[in-house]
Coordinates of C-alpha atoms and ligand atoms in Angstrom, one line a residue:
M1 CA -0.1 -0.1 0.0
P2 CA 1.4 3.3 -0.9
T3 CA 0.7 4.9 2.3
L4 CA 2.2 2.4 4.2
T5 CA 5.4 2.5 1.8
R6 CA 5.6 5.9 2.4
R7 CA 5.6 5.9 6.1
R8 CA 8.3 3.1 6.1
L9 CA 10.6 5.2 3.9
I10 CA 10.2 8.2 6.2
A11 CA 10.7 6.1 9.2
G12 CA 13.4 4.6 7.5
A13 CA 15.2 8.0 6.3
T14 CA 15.5 9.3 9.9
A15 CA 17.8 6.3 10.4
L16 CA 19.8 6.7 7.5
P17 CA 23.4 6.7 8.4
L18 CA 25.3 10.1 7.6
V19 CA 27.3 8.2 4.8
A20 CA 24.2 7.5 2.9
I21 CA 23.1 11.0 3.0
R22 CA 26.3 12.1 1.7
A23 CA 26.0 9.8 -1.1
R24 CA 22.5 11.2 -2.0
A25 CA 23.7 14.8 -2.0
A26 CA 26.5 13.8 -4.3
G27 CA 23.8 12.5 -6.6
A28 CA 22.5 15.9 -7.0
A29 CA 24.6 18.4 -9.4
E30 CA 27.5 20.0 -7.3
F31 CA 27.3 23.0 -9.7
S32 CA 24.1 24.0 -11.2
Y33 CA 24.6 27.1 -13.8
K34 CA 22.2 29.1 -15.6
L35 CA 22.9 29.8 -19.4
A36 CA 20.6 32.9 -20.6
T37 CA 20.1 33.4 -24.3
N38 CA 17.7 36.0 -26.0
M39 CA 16.5 33.7 -28.7
P40 CA 13.2 31.8 -28.6
A41 CA 13.3 28.0 -27.5
A42 CA 13.1 26.9 -31.2
H43 CA 16.1 28.7 -32.3
P44 CA 19.3 26.4 -33.0
L45 CA 21.2 28.5 -30.3
N46 CA 19.0 26.8 -27.5
L47 CA 18.6 23.4 -29.3
R48 CA 22.5 22.8 -29.5
A49 CA 23.1 24.7 -26.3
Q50 CA 20.6 22.1 -24.4
E51 CA 22.6 19.2 -26.2
A52 CA 25.6 20.3 -24.7
A53 CA 24.3 20.6 -21.4
A54 CA 22.9 17.0 -21.7
R55 CA 26.5 15.8 -22.8
I56 CA 27.8 17.7 -19.8
A57 CA 25.9 16.2 -17.4
K58 CA 26.7 12.7 -18.5
A59 CA 30.4 13.6 -19.1
T60 CA 30.7 14.9 -15.5
D61 CA 28.5 12.1 -13.9
G62 CA 25.8 14.5 -13.1
R63 CA 28.2 16.9 -11.1
V64 CA 27.5 19.8 -13.5
E65 CA 24.1 20.8 -14.6
I66 CA 23.4 23.6 -17.1
R67 CA 20.0 24.9 -17.1
V68 CA 19.3 26.9 -20.3
F69 CA 17.0 29.9 -20.3
P70 CA 15.8 30.9 -23.6
S71 CA 13.8 34.1 -24.8
S72 CA 15.3 36.6 -22.5
Q73 CA 13.4 35.0 -19.5
L74 CA 16.2 36.1 -17.1
G75 CA 16.1 39.6 -18.5
S76 CA 16.9 41.7 -21.5
D77 CA 20.4 41.5 -23.0
T78 CA 21.6 44.7 -21.1
D79 CA 20.2 43.2 -17.8
T80 CA 21.5 39.9 -18.2
L81 CA 25.1 41.3 -19.0
S82 CA 25.0 43.0 -15.7
Q83 CA 23.8 39.5 -14.1
L84 CA 26.7 37.7 -15.9
R85 CA 29.1 40.3 -14.3
S86 CA 27.8 39.9 -10.8
G87 CA 27.6 36.1 -11.0
A88 CA 23.9 36.0 -10.8
V89 CA 23.9 34.2 -14.3
E90 CA 27.0 31.9 -14.8
L91 CA 26.6 31.8 -18.8
F92 CA 25.2 34.1 -21.5
T93 CA 25.3 33.9 -25.3
L94 CA 25.8 37.6 -26.5
S95 CA 26.4 39.3 -29.7
G96 CA 29.8 40.8 -29.6
L97 CA 28.2 44.0 -30.7
I98 CA 26.1 44.5 -27.6
L99 CA 29.0 43.3 -25.5
S100 CA 30.9 46.2 -26.9
T101 CA 29.1 48.4 -24.4
L102 CA 31.7 46.6 -21.9
V103 CA 34.2 45.5 -24.2
P104 CA 34.6 48.1 -27.2
A105 CA 36.6 46.0 -29.4
A106 CA 33.9 43.1 -29.4
S107 CA 32.0 44.9 -32.0
I108 CA 34.6 44.7 -34.7
N109 CA 33.2 42.0 -36.8
G110 CA 30.1 43.9 -37.3
I111 CA 31.7 46.8 -39.5
G112 CA 29.1 47.2 -42.1
F113 CA 29.7 45.0 -45.2
A114 CA 33.1 43.6 -43.8
F115 CA 32.6 40.0 -44.7
K116 CA 31.4 38.8 -47.8
D117 CA 30.5 35.3 -46.9
Y118 CA 30.9 32.7 -44.4
A119 CA 34.4 31.4 -46.2
Q120 CA 35.7 34.8 -44.7
V121 CA 33.9 34.7 -41.4
W122 CA 35.0 31.3 -39.7
P123 CA 38.6 31.4 -40.4
A124 CA 38.5 35.1 -39.0
M125 CA 36.6 34.3 -36.0
D126 CA 38.1 30.9 -35.2
G127 CA 41.6 32.4 -35.9
A128 CA 43.2 36.0 -35.3
L129 CA 40.4 38.3 -35.1
G130 CA 38.5 36.1 -32.7
A131 CA 41.6 35.4 -30.6
F132 CA 42.0 39.2 -30.6
V133 CA 38.4 39.9 -29.3
R134 CA 38.6 36.9 -26.7
G135 CA 41.6 38.4 -25.4
E136 CA 39.9 41.5 -24.8
I137 CA 36.8 39.8 -23.4
G138 CA 39.3 38.1 -21.0
K139 CA 40.3 41.6 -19.5
R140 CA 36.9 42.3 -18.2
G141 CA 36.3 39.4 -15.6
L142 CA 34.5 37.3 -18.4
I143 CA 35.6 34.1 -20.5
A144 CA 34.6 33.7 -24.1
M145 CA 34.6 29.9 -25.3
D146 CA 36.8 29.6 -28.2
R147 CA 34.0 28.9 -30.9
I148 CA 31.8 31.7 -31.3
W149 CA 27.9 30.9 -32.4
D150 CA 26.0 32.1 -35.5
N151 CA 23.8 34.7 -35.6
G152 CA 24.1 35.2 -39.3
F153 CA 24.2 37.9 -41.8
R154 CA 21.6 40.5 -41.0
H155 CA 19.1 41.8 -43.4
I156 CA 16.7 44.6 -43.1
T157 CA 12.7 44.0 -42.5
T158 CA 10.0 46.7 -42.5
S159 CA 6.2 47.1 -42.4
T160 CA 6.3 50.0 -44.9
K161 CA 8.3 49.4 -48.0
P162 CA 11.3 47.5 -49.4
I163 CA 14.8 48.8 -48.9
A164 CA 16.6 48.9 -52.3
R165 CA 18.9 51.9 -52.4
P166 CA 20.3 53.9 -49.2
E167 CA 18.0 56.8 -49.8
D168 CA 15.0 54.3 -49.0
L169 CA 16.3 54.3 -45.5
H170 CA 16.2 57.9 -45.2
G171 CA 13.8 58.8 -41.9
V172 CA 13.1 55.0 -41.3
K173 CA 12.5 54.4 -37.7
L174 CA 14.7 51.2 -37.6
R175 CA 15.4 49.2 -34.3
V176 CA 18.8 48.3 -33.5
P177 CA 20.3 46.5 -30.7
V178 CA 21.9 48.5 -27.9
S179 CA 25.3 49.2 -29.4
P180 CA 27.0 52.1 -30.6
L181 CA 28.3 50.7 -33.8
W182 CA 24.6 49.8 -35.0
T183 CA 23.3 53.2 -34.0
S184 CA 26.3 55.0 -35.9
M185 CA 26.0 52.7 -39.0
F186 CA 22.3 53.3 -39.6
A187 CA 22.7 57.1 -38.6
A188 CA 25.4 57.0 -41.2
L189 CA 23.0 55.5 -43.7
G190 CA 20.2 58.2 -42.9
A191 CA 17.9 56.0 -41.0
S192 CA 16.5 57.0 -37.6
P193 CA 18.0 54.1 -35.5
Q194 CA 16.3 53.5 -31.9
S195 CA 18.2 51.1 -29.6
I196 CA 15.7 48.5 -28.2
N197 CA 16.6 45.3 -26.6
F198 CA 15.4 42.1 -28.4
S199 CA 12.9 41.2 -25.8
E200 CA 10.9 44.3 -26.6
V201 CA 11.4 43.9 -30.5
Y202 CA 8.2 42.1 -31.5
S203 CA 6.0 44.6 -29.5
A204 CA 7.9 47.6 -30.6
L205 CA 7.2 46.5 -34.3
Q206 CA 3.7 45.4 -33.6
T207 CA 2.6 48.9 -32.1
H208 CA 4.6 50.5 -34.8
V209 CA 7.1 52.3 -32.3
V210 CA 9.5 51.5 -35.2
D211 CA 8.9 50.7 -38.8
G212 CA 11.4 48.0 -39.1
Q213 CA 14.4 46.1 -37.8
E214 CA 17.4 43.9 -39.2
N215 CA 18.1 40.4 -38.3
P216 CA 19.2 36.9 -39.8
L217 CA 16.5 35.0 -41.5
A218 CA 16.6 32.4 -38.8
V219 CA 15.7 35.1 -36.2
V220 CA 12.8 36.5 -38.4
E221 CA 11.3 33.1 -38.8
T222 CA 11.9 31.8 -35.1
A223 CA 10.9 35.1 -33.4
K224 CA 7.7 35.3 -35.7
L225 CA 8.7 38.8 -36.8
Y226 CA 6.9 37.8 -40.2
E227 CA 3.8 38.2 -38.4
V228 CA 4.5 42.2 -37.9
Q229 CA 6.9 42.9 -41.1
K230 CA 6.2 42.8 -44.8
Y231 CA 9.4 43.4 -46.5
C232 CA 12.6 41.9 -46.3
S233 CA 15.6 43.5 -48.1
L234 CA 18.7 41.2 -48.6
T235 CA 21.4 43.6 -47.4
S236 CA 23.7 41.2 -45.6
H237 CA 25.0 44.3 -44.1
M238 CA 26.9 42.6 -41.4
W239 CA 27.7 39.4 -40.0
D240 CA 26.8 38.8 -36.3
G241 CA 27.5 36.1 -34.0
Y242 CA 27.0 34.9 -30.4
W243 CA 30.1 34.5 -27.8
L244 CA 29.5 32.0 -25.1
L245 CA 30.4 33.9 -22.3
A246 CA 31.0 32.7 -18.6
N247 CA 31.4 34.6 -15.6
R248 CA 35.1 33.9 -14.6
R249 CA 34.7 33.3 -10.7
A250 CA 31.7 31.0 -11.3
F251 CA 33.9 29.2 -14.2
D252 CA 36.9 28.9 -12.2
R253 CA 35.0 27.2 -9.3
L254 CA 34.7 24.2 -11.6
P255 CA 37.5 21.5 -11.3
Q256 CA 39.9 21.6 -14.0
D257 CA 38.3 18.4 -15.8
A258 CA 34.7 19.7 -15.9
R259 CA 36.1 23.1 -17.1
E260 CA 37.6 21.1 -20.1
I261 CA 34.5 19.1 -20.4
V262 CA 32.2 22.2 -20.6
M263 CA 34.4 24.0 -22.9
R264 CA 34.9 21.1 -25.3
E265 CA 31.2 20.3 -25.4
M266 CA 29.9 23.9 -25.8
N267 CA 32.5 24.1 -28.8
Q268 CA 31.4 21.0 -30.4
S269 CA 27.9 22.5 -30.1
A270 CA 28.7 25.7 -31.6
L271 CA 29.9 24.1 -34.8
D272 CA 26.6 22.0 -34.8
Q273 CA 24.9 25.2 -34.3
R274 CA 26.6 27.0 -37.2
A275 CA 25.7 24.3 -39.7
D276 CA 22.1 24.7 -38.6
V277 CA 21.9 28.4 -38.9
A278 CA 23.5 28.2 -42.5
A279 CA 21.0 25.7 -43.5
L280 CA 18.3 27.6 -42.3
N281 CA 19.2 30.8 -43.5
A282 CA 19.9 29.6 -46.7
S283 CA 16.1 27.9 -47.0
L284 CA 14.1 30.2 -45.1
R285 CA 13.2 32.7 -47.9
G286 CA 10.5 30.4 -49.4
K287 CA 8.8 29.8 -46.1
L288 CA 8.9 33.4 -45.2
E289 CA 7.4 34.1 -48.7
G290 CA 4.8 31.6 -47.9
A291 CA 4.2 33.8 -44.5
G292 CA 3.5 36.7 -46.7
M293 CA 6.9 38.5 -46.9
V294 CA 8.0 40.2 -49.8
F295 CA 11.6 39.9 -50.6
N296 CA 14.1 42.0 -52.8
E297 CA 17.7 41.5 -53.5
V298 CA 20.0 44.6 -52.9
D299 CA 22.8 46.1 -54.6
T300 CA 25.2 46.8 -51.7
A301 CA 27.8 49.0 -53.4
P302 CA 25.8 52.2 -53.0
F303 CA 25.3 51.4 -49.2
R304 CA 29.2 51.0 -48.8
E305 CA 29.8 54.3 -50.8
A306 CA 27.1 56.1 -48.2
L307 CA 29.0 54.7 -45.2
R308 CA 32.3 55.7 -46.7
Q309 CA 31.1 59.1 -47.5
A310 CA 29.8 59.6 -43.8
K311 CA 33.4 58.8 -42.7
F312 CA 32.0 55.6 -41.2
Y313 CA 35.1 53.5 -41.8
A314 CA 37.6 56.3 -40.8
D315 CA 35.9 57.0 -37.8
W316 CA 35.5 53.4 -36.6
R317 CA 39.2 52.7 -37.8
A318 CA 40.2 55.5 -35.2
K319 CA 38.1 54.1 -32.3
Y320 CA 39.5 50.4 -32.8
G321 CA 43.1 51.6 -33.3
E322 CA 45.5 50.5 -36.1
A323 CA 46.4 47.1 -34.4
A324 CA 42.6 46.0 -34.5
W325 CA 41.8 47.4 -37.7
G326 CA 44.9 45.7 -39.4
V327 CA 43.7 42.2 -37.9
L328 CA 40.2 42.7 -39.5
E329 CA 41.7 43.9 -42.6
A330 CA 43.9 41.0 -42.9
A331 CA 40.9 38.8 -43.0
V332 CA 38.5 40.5 -45.2
G333 CA 40.9 43.0 -47.2
S334 CA 40.8 46.8 -47.5
L335 CA 37.9 48.5 -46.0
S336 CA 38.7 52.0 -46.9
Ligands
X2X1 O1 19.0 41.7 -30.6 C1 19.0 41.3 -31.9 O2 18.6 42.0 -32.8 C2 19.7 40.0 -32.1 C3 18.9 38.8 -31.6 O3 20.1 39.6 -33.3 C4 21.0 39.8 -31.1 O4 21.1 39.2 -30.2 C5 22.0 40.8 -31.6

């Protein structure tokens, strides 16, 4: 009988020897860490982070538990970055461009039209450019795992009109993430950029606080932005990725072997996630058209010329400094 069984267990529990209680406690995770993301649960960022968490639990015999919190559940990107710094959140995936509010050099991969394609992105981010940025991140009490996760090449969507030439952006109220590089770039193109955290984007578009936004197709799809946007202009104006960041004190609390397991499995999942996002970004156009979005191709040369004339490249070169700019140009060719 259940009642009897329970009573007997409870009675038995009081008599458990200390060693048995200890053994039970060791079965629970010794380290339970939160991993925050701003993406909806269905985005490959969360799916692959979840897989890494499962492999980490297994490889550490349950000592390390990582719980993934999608959709900015723990707070906006700006809030979560503060929580990461204080240690209230131990792990966080954040765009380097947003991280640049703390680590200025981290936005460098987002310079307008710097990267042509993924064949340029991965060697740079897995090579000298990524190493340079991770070094800068390391100076601020955070650790960035070696492999950056993909967000993708960003395109502009609006509820009002297609964007084909820079002039089409003039006066357009465009949501941008909270980051000086984004604001500067769209101001240079003549738009009216408004800094809004991603957690507020859907409602800002729905209520027409802004006319448009810019994001890779995997975000437009998984966050259902197609419900509140009509046009998608394929500008590919920058490549954006997510650093998987750890609070250094929290990470250093892990035993050496667990640290290595976490890094290994997270880096593996980053590679898996890159393949997912590339496949999605290549295949989603048809699906989004089916949902009613209207696409247009864009000649990017006039956009680049507008940035050049607004001294965008010269200004950011001065801000990053010659050494950093040299590392970027070594990967993508001359930008001025
Ligand atoms: O905020 C955005 O637009 C997003 C989801 O792309 C980033 O995390 C930078």
